[in-house]
């Protein structure tokens, strides 16, 4: 099976939400992805994105990405065609895939694009396969499986860590009654151009 594992990094306020408008005031500042075929990484995509405004100190501290690093980077509108070319029509894999997919798709819709894909989510798999863990964040699950992710919160490194996490989950749990979670499913996300999120998404 051939699939694309991707991750996004964001510029956002520390709270990440403007309650007055219910809009999330953050923009994509990095897209990282790797292609996987027959259990091996066969390609890599890593691109910084200029969000058009200054990064918050929280995000710089978290990711190590600075304003200087983004000064000459492409905008999201300029970068997305390159990402779509890398992805092609492949299956997607991610950690909390529905979240990143929804905002990526919204940006693609904003440039009049289409992004309907099948996908697999390591977060959903881990919650079912490993009940009782204190946290199901990518960093916590990497710790659980002793996966080294030296540059956590950088998109391509997190994508590579997600690949390793998927391999670990499949090796430990496939054939134990949850095999359907490892099967790609249609990603359902209906977005409109520049639409605010719903109350359910806020919660």
PDB file of C-alpha atoms in Angstrom, residues 97-193:
ATOM      1  CA  UNK A  97      -5.878  13.444  10.934  1.00  0.00           C
ATOM      2  CA  UNK A  98      -9.367  14.955  10.911  1.00  0.00           C
ATOM      3  CA  UNK A  99      -8.050  18.189  12.456  1.00  0.00           C
ATOM      4  CA  UNK A 100      -5.177  18.820  10.048  1.00  0.00           C
ATOM      5  CA  UNK A 101      -7.187  17.549   7.081  1.00  0.00           C
ATOM      6  CA  UNK A 102     -10.088  19.930   7.792  1.00  0.00           C
ATOM      7  CA  UNK A 103      -7.926  23.054   7.812  1.00  0.00           C
ATOM      8  CA  UNK A 104      -5.820  21.906   4.893  1.00  0.00           C
ATOM      9  CA  UNK A 105      -8.958  21.218   2.899  1.00  0.00           C
ATOM     10  CA  UNK A 106     -10.369  24.628   3.788  1.00  0.00           C
ATOM     11  CA  UNK A 107      -7.249  26.323   2.429  1.00  0.00           C
ATOM     12  CA  UNK A 108      -7.436  24.208  -0.720  1.00  0.00           C
ATOM     13  CA  UNK A 109     -11.100  25.145  -1.197  1.00  0.00           C
ATOM     14  CA  UNK A 110     -10.054  28.793  -0.838  1.00  0.00           C
ATOM     15  CA  UNK A 111      -7.879  28.413  -3.960  1.00  0.00           C
ATOM     16  CA  UNK A 112     -10.760  26.670  -5.741  1.00  0.00           C
ATOM     17  CA  UNK A 113      -9.232  23.238  -5.337  1.00  0.00           C
ATOM     18  CA  UNK A 114     -10.644  19.831  -4.457  1.00  0.00           C
ATOM     19  CA  UNK A 115      -9.279  17.543  -1.762  1.00  0.00           C
ATOM     20  CA  UNK A 116     -11.342  14.399  -1.226  1.00  0.00           C
ATOM     21  CA  UNK A 117      -9.245  11.549   0.142  1.00  0.00           C
ATOM     22  CA  UNK A 118      -9.209   8.254   2.019  1.00  0.00           C
ATOM     23  CA  UNK A 119      -7.322   8.310   5.290  1.00  0.00           C
ATOM     24  CA  UNK A 120      -6.150   6.548   8.444  1.00  0.00           C
ATOM     25  CA  UNK A 121      -5.723   8.168  11.867  1.00  0.00           C
ATOM     26  CA  UNK A 122      -3.129   6.939  14.382  1.00  0.00           C
ATOM     27  CA  UNK A 123      -4.961   8.795  17.164  1.00  0.00           C
ATOM     28  CA  UNK A 124      -8.159   6.801  16.598  1.00  0.00           C
ATOM     29  CA  UNK A 125      -6.180   3.569  16.351  1.00  0.00           C
ATOM     30  CA  UNK A 126      -4.229   4.272  19.555  1.00  0.00           C
ATOM     31  CA  UNK A 127      -7.314   5.178  21.594  1.00  0.00           C
ATOM     32  CA  UNK A 128      -8.908   1.860  20.682  1.00  0.00           C
ATOM     33  CA  UNK A 129      -5.757  -0.256  20.795  1.00  0.00           C
ATOM     34  CA  UNK A 130      -4.226   1.171  23.968  1.00  0.00           C
ATOM     35  CA  UNK A 131      -7.030   1.933  26.432  1.00  0.00           C
ATOM     36  CA  UNK A 132      -6.124   3.564  29.719  1.00  0.00           C
ATOM     37  CA  UNK A 133      -3.190   5.718  28.652  1.00  0.00           C
ATOM     38  CA  UNK A 134      -2.968   9.105  30.347  1.00  0.00           C
ATOM     39  CA  UNK A 135      -2.357  10.909  27.051  1.00  0.00           C
ATOM     40  CA  UNK A 136      -2.681  10.075  23.367  1.00  0.00           C
ATOM     41  CA  UNK A 137      -0.641  12.985  22.038  1.00  0.00           C
ATOM     42  CA  UNK A 138       1.984  12.149  19.456  1.00  0.00           C
ATOM     43  CA  UNK A 139       4.783  12.891  21.907  1.00  0.00           C
ATOM     44  CA  UNK A 140       3.228  10.683  24.605  1.00  0.00           C
ATOM     45  CA  UNK A 141       2.724   7.780  22.204  1.00  0.00           C
ATOM     46  CA  UNK A 142       6.275   8.170  20.916  1.00  0.00           C
ATOM     47  CA  UNK A 143       7.402   7.867  24.525  1.00  0.00           C
ATOM     48  CA  UNK A 144       5.232   4.791  24.996  1.00  0.00           C
ATOM     49  CA  UNK A 145       6.905   3.057  22.042  1.00  0.00           C
ATOM     50  CA  UNK A 146      10.369   4.584  22.581  1.00  0.00           C
ATOM     51  CA  UNK A 147      10.224   6.373  19.238  1.00  0.00           C
ATOM     52  CA  UNK A 148      12.869   9.093  18.966  1.00  0.00           C
ATOM     53  CA  UNK A 149      11.564  12.384  17.622  1.00  0.00           C
ATOM     54  CA  UNK A 150      14.399  14.824  18.256  1.00  0.00           C
ATOM     55  CA  UNK A 151      12.722  17.744  16.489  1.00  0.00           C
ATOM     56  CA  UNK A 152       9.157  17.374  17.739  1.00  0.00           C
ATOM     57  CA  UNK A 153       6.764  20.118  16.567  1.00  0.00           C
ATOM     58  CA  UNK A 154       8.485  20.358  13.200  1.00  0.00           C
ATOM     59  CA  UNK A 155       6.148  19.059  10.536  1.00  0.00           C
ATOM     60  CA  UNK A 156       8.352  16.626   8.637  1.00  0.00           C
ATOM     61  CA  UNK A 157       9.849  15.151  11.807  1.00  0.00           C
ATOM     62  CA  UNK A 158       6.376  14.660  13.272  1.00  0.00           C
ATOM     63  CA  UNK A 159       5.277  13.012  10.022  1.00  0.00           C
ATOM     64  CA  UNK A 160       8.199  10.577  10.255  1.00  0.00           C
ATOM     65  CA  UNK A 161       7.352   9.873  13.903  1.00  0.00           C
ATOM     66  CA  UNK A 162       3.745   9.184  12.885  1.00  0.00           C
ATOM     67  CA  UNK A 163       4.990   6.618  10.369  1.00  0.00           C
ATOM     68  CA  UNK A 164       6.904   4.805  13.117  1.00  0.00           C
ATOM     69  CA  UNK A 165       3.914   5.024  15.448  1.00  0.00           C
ATOM     70  CA  UNK A 166       1.670   3.472  12.781  1.00  0.00           C
ATOM     71  CA  UNK A 167       4.149   0.630  12.290  1.00  0.00           C
ATOM     72  CA  UNK A 168       4.279  -0.015  16.061  1.00  0.00           C
ATOM     73  CA  UNK A 169       0.507   0.011  16.432  1.00  0.00           C
ATOM     74  CA  UNK A 170       0.060  -2.322  13.486  1.00  0.00           C
ATOM     75  CA  UNK A 171       2.709  -4.752  14.713  1.00  0.00           C
ATOM     76  CA  UNK A 172       1.214  -4.897  18.209  1.00  0.00           C
ATOM     77  CA  UNK A 173      -2.491  -4.728  17.479  1.00  0.00           C
ATOM     78  CA  UNK A 174      -3.289  -5.952  13.974  1.00  0.00           C
ATOM     79  CA  UNK A 175      -5.257  -9.187  14.142  1.00  0.00           C
ATOM     80  CA  UNK A 176      -6.659  -8.417  17.592  1.00  0.00           C
ATOM     81  CA  UNK A 177     -10.157  -7.389  16.595  1.00  0.00           C
ATOM     82  CA  UNK A 178      -9.542  -3.803  15.507  1.00  0.00           C
ATOM     83  CA  UNK A 179      -8.269  -4.447  11.992  1.00  0.00           C
ATOM     84  CA  UNK A 180     -10.912  -2.145  10.500  1.00  0.00           C
ATOM     85  CA  UNK A 181      -9.132   0.854  12.060  1.00  0.00           C
ATOM     86  CA  UNK A 182      -6.126   0.142   9.856  1.00  0.00           C
ATOM     87  CA  UNK A 183      -8.250   0.244   6.690  1.00  0.00           C
ATOM     88  CA  UNK A 184      -8.413   3.583   4.831  1.00  0.00           C
ATOM     89  CA  UNK A 185     -11.798   5.287   5.099  1.00  0.00           C
ATOM     90  CA  UNK A 186     -13.327   8.219   3.287  1.00  0.00           C
ATOM     91  CA  UNK A 187     -12.489  11.445   5.103  1.00  0.00           C
ATOM     92  CA  UNK A 188     -15.658  13.427   5.676  1.00  0.00           C
ATOM     93  CA  UNK A 189     -15.188  17.160   5.945  1.00  0.00           C
ATOM     94  CA  UNK A 190     -17.548  19.646   4.358  1.00  0.00           C
ATOM     95  CA  UNK A 191     -16.084  23.121   4.221  1.00  0.00           C
ATOM     96  CA  UNK A 192     -17.014  26.390   2.593  1.00  0.00           C
ATOM     97  CA  UNK A 193     -14.708  29.192   1.645  1.00  0.00           C
TER      98      UNK A 193
END
